[in-house]
């Protein structure tokens, strides 16, 4: 099991993900950004580099104005709503029975110890720098989120 497995098996999700009120298209934000799962239904050629495709949902008129202001700087490929419907837009996540235990271990022992406990192959991965890559990636995400907020 790897870091991705912990995430995709819902072991590392917060409790609120299991009762999320925003798993639908009636969203309070002006714009929603997400990974576009199902992009193949729209155009099989748009992800040639394998880096993924972003989904932009414009939820309000203000969101439309903002999006239109930057649209000419983006590659925009219109998609049908039905092709964009992924589980997170349809229902809350089903939490893994181990998620409470993982959270407790994380709080008590820290991420690295909890990660080791819940992953069988961590020894091999840490020899190849797996934990260092994860920590570096998490730092990058926090920096990007911070910059995106305009703070």
Tab-separated table of N, CA and C in Angstrom:
chain	number	residue	atom	x	y	z
A	1	UNK	N	0.852	-1.174	0.000
A	1	UNK	CA	0.000	0.000	0.000
A	1	UNK	C	0.901	1.242	0.000
A	2	UNK	N	0.479	2.272	-0.681
A	2	UNK	CA	1.261	3.503	-0.791
A	2	UNK	C	0.450	4.696	-0.273
A	3	UNK	N	1.078	5.863	-0.324
A	3	UNK	CA	0.399	7.106	0.050
A	3	UNK	C	-0.897	7.256	-0.743
A	4	UNK	N	-0.829	7.020	-2.054
A	4	UNK	CA	-2.031	7.136	-2.902
A	4	UNK	C	-3.106	6.158	-2.464
A	5	UNK	N	-2.687	4.950	-2.094
A	5	UNK	CA	-3.662	3.956	-1.638
A	5	UNK	C	-4.395	4.432	-0.390
A	6	UNK	N	-3.636	5.026	0.541
A	6	UNK	CA	-4.271	5.538	1.762
A	6	UNK	C	-5.338	6.571	1.416
A	7	UNK	N	-5.034	7.404	0.440
A	7	UNK	CA	-5.988	8.437	0.035
A	7	UNK	C	-7.178	7.821	-0.706
A	8	UNK	N	-6.906	7.043	-1.736
A	8	UNK	CA	-7.990	6.512	-2.564
A	8	UNK	C	-8.826	5.445	-1.864
A	9	UNK	N	-8.282	4.819	-0.836
A	9	UNK	CA	-9.074	3.872	-0.041
A	9	UNK	C	-9.778	4.582	1.110
A	10	UNK	N	-9.687	5.923	1.107
A	10	UNK	CA	-10.390	6.786	2.058
A	10	UNK	C	-9.949	6.588	3.507
A	11	UNK	N	-8.725	6.109	3.718
A	11	UNK	CA	-8.191	5.953	5.069
A	11	UNK	C	-7.786	7.310	5.636
A	12	UNK	N	-7.334	8.235	4.782
A	12	UNK	CA	-6.834	9.524	5.249
A	12	UNK	C	-7.857	10.656	5.137
A	13	UNK	N	-9.075	10.353	4.806
A	13	UNK	CA	-10.070	11.419	4.657
A	13	UNK	C	-10.560	11.917	6.012
A	14	UNK	N	-10.941	13.175	6.031
A	14	UNK	CA	-11.520	13.756	7.245
A	14	UNK	C	-12.946	13.228	7.420
A	15	UNK	N	-13.421	13.215	8.653
A	15	UNK	CA	-14.786	12.749	8.925
A	15	UNK	C	-15.823	13.545	8.140
A	16	UNK	N	-15.571	14.835	7.974
A	16	UNK	CA	-16.534	15.686	7.275
A	16	UNK	C	-16.725	15.255	5.820
A	17	UNK	N	-15.748	14.556	5.243
A	17	UNK	CA	-15.899	14.074	3.861
A	17	UNK	C	-17.031	13.042	3.751
A	18	UNK	N	-17.307	12.354	4.849
A	18	UNK	CA	-18.369	11.351	4.855
A	18	UNK	C	-19.765	11.935	4.961
A	19	UNK	N	-19.854	13.232	5.249
A	19	UNK	CA	-21.166	13.883	5.322
A	19	UNK	C	-21.138	15.239	4.606
A	20	UNK	N	-20.324	15.335	3.581
A	20	UNK	CA	-20.131	16.608	2.880
A	20	UNK	C	-21.434	17.082	2.210
A	21	UNK	N	-21.747	18.364	2.425
A	21	UNK	CA	-22.969	18.955	1.861
A	21	UNK	C	-22.733	19.506	0.449
A	22	UNK	N	-21.496	19.419	-0.032
A	22	UNK	CA	-21.165	20.031	-1.318
A	22	UNK	C	-20.938	19.006	-2.422
A	23	UNK	N	-21.395	17.781	-2.229
A	23	UNK	CA	-21.220	16.743	-3.239
A	23	UNK	C	-22.394	16.763	-4.220
A	24	UNK	N	-22.533	17.910	-4.861
A	24	UNK	CA	-23.586	18.100	-5.852
A	24	UNK	C	-23.197	19.302	-6.715
A	25	UNK	N	-24.043	19.669	-7.635
A	25	UNK	CA	-23.748	20.808	-8.513
A	25	UNK	C	-24.314	22.123	-7.983
A	26	UNK	N	-25.043	22.101	-6.882
A	26	UNK	CA	-25.547	23.329	-6.276
A	26	UNK	C	-24.494	23.801	-5.275
A	27	UNK	N	-23.468	24.455	-5.802
A	27	UNK	CA	-22.309	24.812	-4.994
A	27	UNK	C	-22.346	26.292	-4.625
A	28	UNK	N	-21.885	26.640	-3.424
A	28	UNK	CA	-21.931	28.036	-2.999
A	28	UNK	C	-20.818	28.905	-3.595
A	29	UNK	N	-19.787	28.274	-4.145
A	29	UNK	CA	-18.677	29.054	-4.693
A	29	UNK	C	-19.015	29.577	-6.085
A	30	UNK	N	-18.320	30.627	-6.489
A	30	UNK	CA	-18.509	31.162	-7.837
A	30	UNK	C	-17.942	30.218	-8.879
A	31	UNK	N	-16.794	29.616	-8.556
A	31	UNK	CA	-16.111	28.685	-9.458
A	31	UNK	C	-15.616	27.499	-8.643
A	32	UNK	N	-15.700	26.314	-9.215
A	32	UNK	CA	-15.146	25.105	-8.605
A	32	UNK	C	-14.049	24.582	-9.507
A	33	UNK	N	-12.890	24.287	-8.934
A	33	UNK	CA	-11.778	23.686	-9.659
A	33	UNK	C	-11.585	22.266	-9.158
A	34	UNK	N	-11.352	21.340	-10.084
A	34	UNK	CA	-11.179	19.937	-9.705
A	34	UNK	C	-10.388	19.215	-10.784
A	35	UNK	N	-9.962	18.009	-10.462
A	35	UNK	CA	-9.419	17.137	-11.496
A	35	UNK	C	-10.604	16.690	-12.348
A	36	UNK	N	-10.399	16.610	-13.652
A	36	UNK	CA	-11.476	16.190	-14.551
A	36	UNK	C	-11.359	14.698	-14.781
A	37	UNK	N	-12.104	13.935	-14.012
A	37	UNK	CA	-12.187	12.504	-14.231
A	37	UNK	C	-13.289	12.298	-15.262
A	38	UNK	N	-12.983	11.611	-16.316
A	38	UNK	CA	-13.956	11.388	-17.370
A	38	UNK	C	-13.688	12.243	-18.596
A	39	UNK	N	-12.523	12.882	-18.639
A	39	UNK	CA	-12.165	13.731	-19.784
A	39	UNK	C	-12.187	12.945	-21.087
A	40	UNK	N	-11.971	11.626	-21.010
A	40	UNK	CA	-11.953	10.798	-22.212
A	40	UNK	C	-13.285	10.846	-22.953
A	41	UNK	N	-14.373	11.048	-22.208
A	41	UNK	CA	-15.695	11.117	-22.829
A	41	UNK	C	-15.851	12.384	-23.663
A	42	UNK	N	-15.075	13.418	-23.322
A	42	UNK	CA	-15.152	14.693	-24.026
A	42	UNK	C	-14.234	14.697	-25.240
A	43	UNK	N	-12.960	14.294	-25.027
A	43	UNK	CA	-11.986	14.293	-26.126
A	43	UNK	C	-10.780	13.467	-25.688
A	44	UNK	N	-10.571	12.320	-26.315
A	44	UNK	CA	-9.477	11.418	-25.930
A	44	UNK	C	-8.095	12.027	-26.159
A	45	UNK	N	-8.005	13.117	-26.898
A	45	UNK	CA	-6.711	13.699	-27.237
A	45	UNK	C	-6.254	14.788	-26.265
A	46	UNK	N	-7.123	15.241	-25.394
A	46	UNK	CA	-6.778	16.413	-24.587
A	46	UNK	C	-5.771	16.123	-23.479
A	47	UNK	N	-5.474	14.874	-23.181
A	47	UNK	CA	-4.520	14.553	-22.115
A	47	UNK	C	-3.328	13.775	-22.670
A	48	UNK	N	-2.825	14.192	-23.820
A	48	UNK	CA	-1.714	13.483	-24.464
A	48	UNK	C	-0.477	13.400	-23.580
A	49	UNK	N	-0.219	14.427	-22.794
A	49	UNK	CA	0.979	14.430	-21.951
A	49	UNK	C	0.804	13.617	-20.665
A	50	UNK	N	-0.405	13.141	-20.392
A	50	UNK	CA	-0.662	12.318	-19.223
A	50	UNK	C	-0.613	13.064	-17.896
A	51	UNK	N	-0.619	14.374	-17.935
A	51	UNK	CA	-0.536	15.171	-16.710
A	51	UNK	C	-1.906	15.453	-16.097
A	52	UNK	N	-2.960	15.028	-16.746
A	52	UNK	CA	-4.294	15.257	-16.219
A	52	UNK	C	-4.949	16.469	-16.847
A	53	UNK	N	-6.214	16.619	-16.560
A	53	UNK	CA	-7.020	17.707	-17.105
A	53	UNK	C	-7.795	18.330	-15.950
A	54	UNK	N	-7.839	19.631	-15.926
A	54	UNK	CA	-8.577	20.331	-14.875
A	54	UNK	C	-10.024	20.543	-15.299
A	55	UNK	N	-10.900	20.472	-14.327
A	55	UNK	CA	-12.318	20.728	-14.538
A	55	UNK	C	-12.639	22.067	-13.878
A	56	UNK	N	-13.283	22.934	-14.609
A	56	UNK	CA	-13.717	24.221	-14.077
A	56	UNK	C	-15.236	24.256	-14.179
A	57	UNK	N	-15.884	24.373	-13.027
A	57	UNK	CA	-17.337	24.509	-13.002
A	57	UNK	C	-17.651	25.961	-12.658
A	58	UNK	N	-18.349	26.634	-13.529
A	58	UNK	CA	-18.750	28.017	-13.285
A	58	UNK	C	-20.142	27.954	-12.670
A	59	UNK	N	-20.248	28.383	-11.407
A	59	UNK	CA	-21.472	28.176	-10.636
A	59	UNK	C	-22.385	29.389	-10.531
A	60	UNK	N	-21.861	30.578	-10.767
A	60	UNK	CA	-22.659	31.792	-10.606
A	60	UNK	C	-22.351	32.765	-11.742
A	61	UNK	N	-23.148	33.798	-11.826
A	61	UNK	CA	-22.896	34.836	-12.833
A	61	UNK	C	-21.564	35.538	-12.548
A	62	UNK	N	-21.273	35.785	-11.291
A	62	UNK	CA	-19.982	36.384	-10.931
A	62	UNK	C	-18.842	35.466	-11.377
A	63	UNK	N	-19.013	34.156	-11.190
A	63	UNK	CA	-18.026	33.185	-11.650
A	63	UNK	C	-17.850	33.243	-13.155
A	64	UNK	N	-18.936	33.405	-13.871
A	64	UNK	CA	-18.885	33.521	-15.342
A	64	UNK	C	-18.074	34.759	-15.742
A	65	UNK	N	-18.299	35.880	-15.065
A	65	UNK	CA	-17.549	37.103	-15.362
A	65	UNK	C	-16.055	36.913	-15.111
A	66	UNK	N	-15.717	36.289	-14.004
A	66	UNK	CA	-14.308	36.035	-13.672
A	66	UNK	C	-13.689	35.102	-14.710
A	67	UNK	N	-14.390	34.031	-15.022
A	67	UNK	CA	-13.869	33.068	-15.983
A	67	UNK	C	-13.703	33.715	-17.360
A	68	UNK	N	-14.675	34.471	-17.789
A	68	UNK	CA	-14.590	35.132	-19.086
A	68	UNK	C	-13.415	36.116	-19.152
A	69	UNK	N	-13.051	36.699	-18.007
A	69	UNK	CA	-11.941	37.651	-17.970
A	69	UNK	C	-10.584	36.980	-18.209
A	70	UNK	N	-10.483	35.678	-17.908
A	70	UNK	CA	-9.204	34.976	-18.106
A	70	UNK	C	-9.260	33.904	-19.188
A	71	UNK	N	-10.411	33.710	-19.745
A	71	UNK	CA	-10.640	32.636	-20.706
A	71	UNK	C	-9.627	32.616	-21.845
A	72	UNK	N	-9.222	33.782	-22.341
A	72	UNK	CA	-8.313	33.835	-23.487
A	72	UNK	C	-6.903	33.363	-23.130
A	73	UNK	N	-6.609	33.173	-21.852
A	73	UNK	CA	-5.303	32.673	-21.421
A	73	UNK	C	-5.317	31.177	-21.128
A	74	UNK	N	-6.438	30.533	-21.385
A	74	UNK	CA	-6.612	29.115	-21.094
A	74	UNK	C	-6.942	28.340	-22.363
A	75	UNK	N	-6.690	27.046	-22.320
A	75	UNK	CA	-7.182	26.155	-23.362
A	75	UNK	C	-8.507	25.630	-22.829
A	76	UNK	N	-9.594	26.041	-23.443
A	76	UNK	CA	-10.926	25.705	-22.953
A	76	UNK	C	-11.582	24.730	-23.919
A	77	UNK	N	-12.009	23.610	-23.372
A	77	UNK	CA	-12.722	22.603	-24.158
A	77	UNK	C	-14.048	22.358	-23.457
A	78	UNK	N	-15.144	22.830	-24.027
A	78	UNK	CA	-16.453	22.637	-23.387
A	78	UNK	C	-16.772	21.152	-23.209
A	79	UNK	N	-17.433	20.832	-22.110
A	79	UNK	CA	-17.799	19.451	-21.813
A	79	UNK	C	-19.251	19.395	-21.360
A	80	UNK	N	-19.855	18.250	-21.543
A	80	UNK	CA	-21.221	18.017	-21.085
A	80	UNK	C	-21.195	17.718	-19.579
A	81	UNK	N	-22.165	18.221	-18.853
A	81	UNK	CA	-22.228	18.004	-17.408
A	81	UNK	C	-22.213	16.507	-17.091
A	82	UNK	N	-22.932	15.721	-17.853
A	82	UNK	CA	-22.993	14.269	-17.601
A	82	UNK	C	-21.611	13.629	-17.662
A	83	UNK	N	-20.713	14.161	-18.495
A	83	UNK	CA	-19.365	13.609	-18.613
A	83	UNK	C	-18.459	14.036	-17.460
A	84	UNK	N	-18.874	15.034	-16.721
A	84	UNK	CA	-18.079	15.569	-15.603
A	84	UNK	C	-18.490	14.980	-14.260
A	85	UNK	N	-19.572	14.253	-14.226
A	85	UNK	CA	-20.099	13.769	-12.952
A	85	UNK	C	-19.232	12.643	-12.403
A	86	UNK	N	-18.475	12.983	-11.389
A	86	UNK	CA	-17.621	12.031	-10.708
A	86	UNK	C	-18.194	11.808	-9.312
A	87	UNK	N	-17.742	10.776	-8.628
A	87	UNK	CA	-18.355	10.463	-7.324
A	87	UNK	C	-18.443	11.651	-6.367
A	88	UNK	N	-17.405	12.510	-6.322
A	88	UNK	CA	-17.412	13.633	-5.391
A	88	UNK	C	-18.465	14.684	-5.732
A	89	UNK	N	-19.025	14.632	-6.910
A	89	UNK	CA	-20.105	15.548	-7.280
A	89	UNK	C	-21.480	14.886	-7.134
A	90	UNK	N	-21.499	13.628	-6.677
A	90	UNK	CA	-22.754	12.898	-6.587
A	90	UNK	C	-23.140	12.498	-5.166
A	91	UNK	N	-22.137	12.192	-4.329
A	91	UNK	CA	-22.435	11.746	-2.968
A	91	UNK	C	-21.193	11.880	-2.095
A	92	UNK	N	-21.396	11.986	-0.779
A	92	UNK	CA	-20.237	12.060	0.126
A	92	UNK	C	-19.392	10.792	0.040
A	93	UNK	N	-18.136	10.916	0.397
A	93	UNK	CA	-17.229	9.772	0.391
A	93	UNK	C	-17.647	8.766	1.456
A	94	UNK	N	-17.446	7.493	1.150
A	94	UNK	CA	-17.677	6.449	2.141
A	94	UNK	C	-16.363	6.273	2.899
A	95	UNK	N	-16.373	6.552	4.176
A	95	UNK	CA	-15.152	6.491	4.971
A	95	UNK	C	-14.723	5.053	5.235
A	96	UNK	N	-13.439	4.832	5.211
A	96	UNK	CA	-12.857	3.533	5.509
A	96	UNK	C	-12.970	3.285	7.014
A	97	UNK	N	-13.278	2.061	7.428
A	97	UNK	CA	-13.354	1.768	8.864
A	97	UNK	C	-12.043	2.079	9.613
A	98	UNK	N	-10.927	2.131	8.894
A	98	UNK	CA	-9.641	2.431	9.524
A	98	UNK	C	-9.367	3.930	9.662
A	99	UNK	N	-10.233	4.766	9.118
A	99	UNK	CA	-9.934	6.203	9.108
A	99	UNK	C	-9.868	6.813	10.508
A	100	UNK	N	-10.726	6.391	11.425
A	100	UNK	CA	-10.662	6.914	12.801
A	100	UNK	C	-9.349	6.517	13.472
A	101	UNK	N	-8.971	5.264	13.275
A	101	UNK	CA	-7.717	4.772	13.862
A	101	UNK	C	-6.513	5.496	13.243
A	102	UNK	N	-6.546	5.705	11.927
A	102	UNK	CA	-5.454	6.425	11.275
A	102	UNK	C	-5.347	7.840	11.833
A	103	UNK	N	-6.471	8.537	11.980
A	103	UNK	CA	-6.462	9.898	12.494
A	103	UNK	C	-5.891	9.944	13.916
A	104	UNK	N	-6.301	8.998	14.748
A	104	UNK	CA	-5.796	8.918	16.115
A	104	UNK	C	-4.285	8.708	16.111
A	105	UNK	N	-3.813	7.764	15.292
A	105	UNK	CA	-2.377	7.493	15.200
A	105	UNK	C	-1.621	8.701	14.662
A	106	UNK	N	-2.203	9.381	13.692
A	106	UNK	CA	-1.566	10.575	13.121
A	106	UNK	C	-1.392	11.660	14.194
A	107	UNK	N	-2.432	11.899	14.971
A	107	UNK	CA	-2.366	12.921	16.012
A	107	UNK	C	-1.347	12.531	17.089
A	108	UNK	N	-1.347	11.260	17.465
A	108	UNK	CA	-0.472	10.810	18.553
A	108	UNK	C	0.980	10.619	18.135
A	109	UNK	N	1.211	10.144	16.900
A	109	UNK	CA	2.576	9.764	16.516
A	109	UNK	C	3.129	10.534	15.324
A	110	UNK	N	2.292	11.326	14.654
A	110	UNK	CA	2.746	12.070	13.481
A	110	UNK	C	2.515	11.307	12.191
A	111	UNK	N	2.646	12.039	11.071
A	111	UNK	CA	2.339	11.451	9.773
A	111	UNK	C	3.245	10.286	9.419
A	112	UNK	N	4.541	10.450	9.611
A	112	UNK	CA	5.482	9.422	9.181
A	112	UNK	C	5.215	8.087	9.875
A	113	UNK	N	4.978	8.106	11.173
A	113	UNK	CA	4.696	6.873	11.910
A	113	UNK	C	3.356	6.268	11.477
A	114	UNK	N	2.349	7.104	11.329
A	114	UNK	CA	1.042	6.599	10.882
A	114	UNK	C	1.154	6.022	9.472
A	115	UNK	N	1.890	6.714	8.619
A	115	UNK	CA	2.099	6.223	7.250
A	115	UNK	C	2.745	4.848	7.286
A	116	UNK	N	3.784	4.711	8.094
A	116	UNK	CA	4.473	3.405	8.192
A	116	UNK	C	3.523	2.318	8.673
A	117	UNK	N	2.695	2.660	9.653
A	117	UNK	CA	1.782	1.669	10.211
A	117	UNK	C	0.770	1.174	9.183
A	118	UNK	N	0.312	2.065	8.320
A	118	UNK	CA	-0.770	1.718	7.398
A	118	UNK	C	-0.300	1.366	5.988
A	119	UNK	N	0.986	1.315	5.775
A	119	UNK	CA	1.509	0.920	4.467
A	119	UNK	C	2.494	-0.219	4.647
A	120	UNK	N	2.306	-1.259	3.867
A	120	UNK	CA	3.142	-2.446	3.975
A	120	UNK	C	4.516	-2.242	3.337
A	121	UNK	N	4.599	-1.436	2.293
A	121	UNK	CA	5.843	-1.326	1.535
A	121	UNK	C	6.591	-0.027	1.798
A	122	UNK	N	6.395	0.587	2.944
A	122	UNK	CA	7.025	1.871	3.218
A	122	UNK	C	8.547	1.766	3.283
A	123	UNK	N	9.067	0.632	3.755
A	123	UNK	CA	10.517	0.481	3.868
A	123	UNK	C	11.175	0.622	2.501
A	124	UNK	N	10.617	-0.066	1.500
A	124	UNK	CA	11.171	0.039	0.151
A	124	UNK	C	11.009	1.447	-0.389
A	125	UNK	N	9.878	2.065	-0.151
A	125	UNK	CA	9.627	3.401	-0.683
A	125	UNK	C	10.530	4.442	-0.036
A	126	UNK	N	10.765	4.324	1.300
A	126	UNK	CA	11.603	5.333	1.937
A	126	UNK	C	13.049	5.198	1.483
A	127	UNK	N	13.488	4.010	1.111
A	127	UNK	CA	14.836	3.842	0.567
A	127	UNK	C	14.966	4.575	-0.758
A	128	UNK	N	13.879	4.645	-1.503
A	128	UNK	CA	13.900	5.336	-2.798
A	128	UNK	C	13.494	6.795	-2.645
A	129	UNK	N	13.329	7.232	-1.422
A	129	UNK	CA	12.983	8.632	-1.187
A	129	UNK	C	11.488	8.899	-1.224
A	130	UNK	N	10.662	7.867	-1.078
A	130	UNK	CA	9.214	8.035	-1.157
A	130	UNK	C	8.660	9.028	-0.161
A	131	UNK	N	9.067	8.911	1.108
A	131	UNK	CA	8.558	9.843	2.115
A	131	UNK	C	9.058	11.255	1.867
A	132	UNK	N	10.306	11.384	1.430
A	132	UNK	CA	10.837	12.715	1.131
A	132	UNK	C	10.051	13.348	-0.007
A	133	UNK	N	9.722	12.563	-1.030
A	133	UNK	CA	8.935	13.080	-2.155
A	133	UNK	C	7.548	13.505	-1.693
A	134	UNK	N	6.944	12.712	-0.817
A	134	UNK	CA	5.613	13.048	-0.306
A	134	UNK	C	5.677	14.351	0.471
A	135	UNK	N	6.660	14.465	1.404
A	135	UNK	CA	6.791	15.690	2.183
A	135	UNK	C	7.025	16.887	1.276
A	136	UNK	N	7.894	16.725	0.273
A	136	UNK	CA	8.188	17.811	-0.661
A	136	UNK	C	6.920	18.188	-1.437
A	137	UNK	N	6.161	17.181	-1.876
A	137	UNK	CA	4.923	17.432	-2.602
A	137	UNK	C	3.904	18.147	-1.753
A	138	UNK	N	3.793	17.751	-0.479
A	138	UNK	CA	2.844	18.402	0.415
A	138	UNK	C	3.247	19.856	0.619
A	139	UNK	N	4.533	20.120	0.786
A	139	UNK	CA	4.987	21.500	0.936
A	139	UNK	C	4.636	22.301	-0.301
A	140	UNK	N	4.808	21.712	-1.479
A	140	UNK	CA	4.470	22.407	-2.716
A	140	UNK	C	2.984	22.728	-2.759
A	141	UNK	N	2.159	21.775	-2.363
A	141	UNK	CA	0.714	22.005	-2.393
A	141	UNK	C	0.356	23.158	-1.469
A	142	UNK	N	0.900	23.176	-0.259
A	142	UNK	CA	0.592	24.256	0.668
A	142	UNK	C	1.037	25.594	0.103
A	143	UNK	N	2.201	25.631	-0.527
A	143	UNK	CA	2.683	26.878	-1.115
A	143	UNK	C	1.755	27.317	-2.233
A	144	UNK	N	1.364	26.368	-3.089
A	144	UNK	CA	0.475	26.728	-4.189
A	144	UNK	C	-0.873	27.214	-3.669
A	145	UNK	N	-1.418	26.551	-2.677
A	145	UNK	CA	-2.700	26.974	-2.135
A	145	UNK	C	-2.569	28.363	-1.534
A	146	UNK	N	-1.488	28.602	-0.838
A	146	UNK	CA	-1.262	29.907	-0.220
A	146	UNK	C	-1.173	30.985	-1.280
A	147	UNK	N	-0.434	30.728	-2.347
A	147	UNK	CA	-0.296	31.710	-3.407
A	147	UNK	C	-1.618	31.935	-4.140
A	148	UNK	N	-2.371	30.872	-4.330
A	148	UNK	CA	-3.632	30.994	-5.046
A	148	UNK	C	-4.645	31.834	-4.282
A	149	UNK	N	-4.554	31.828	-2.973
A	149	UNK	CA	-5.479	32.634	-2.176
A	149	UNK	C	-5.139	34.113	-2.265
A	150	UNK	N	-3.970	34.402	-2.814
A	150	UNK	CA	-3.580	35.800	-2.987
A	150	UNK	C	-3.101	36.442	-1.706
A	151	UNK	N	-2.659	35.630	-0.774
A	151	UNK	CA	-2.186	36.158	0.520
A	151	UNK	C	-0.723	36.512	0.431
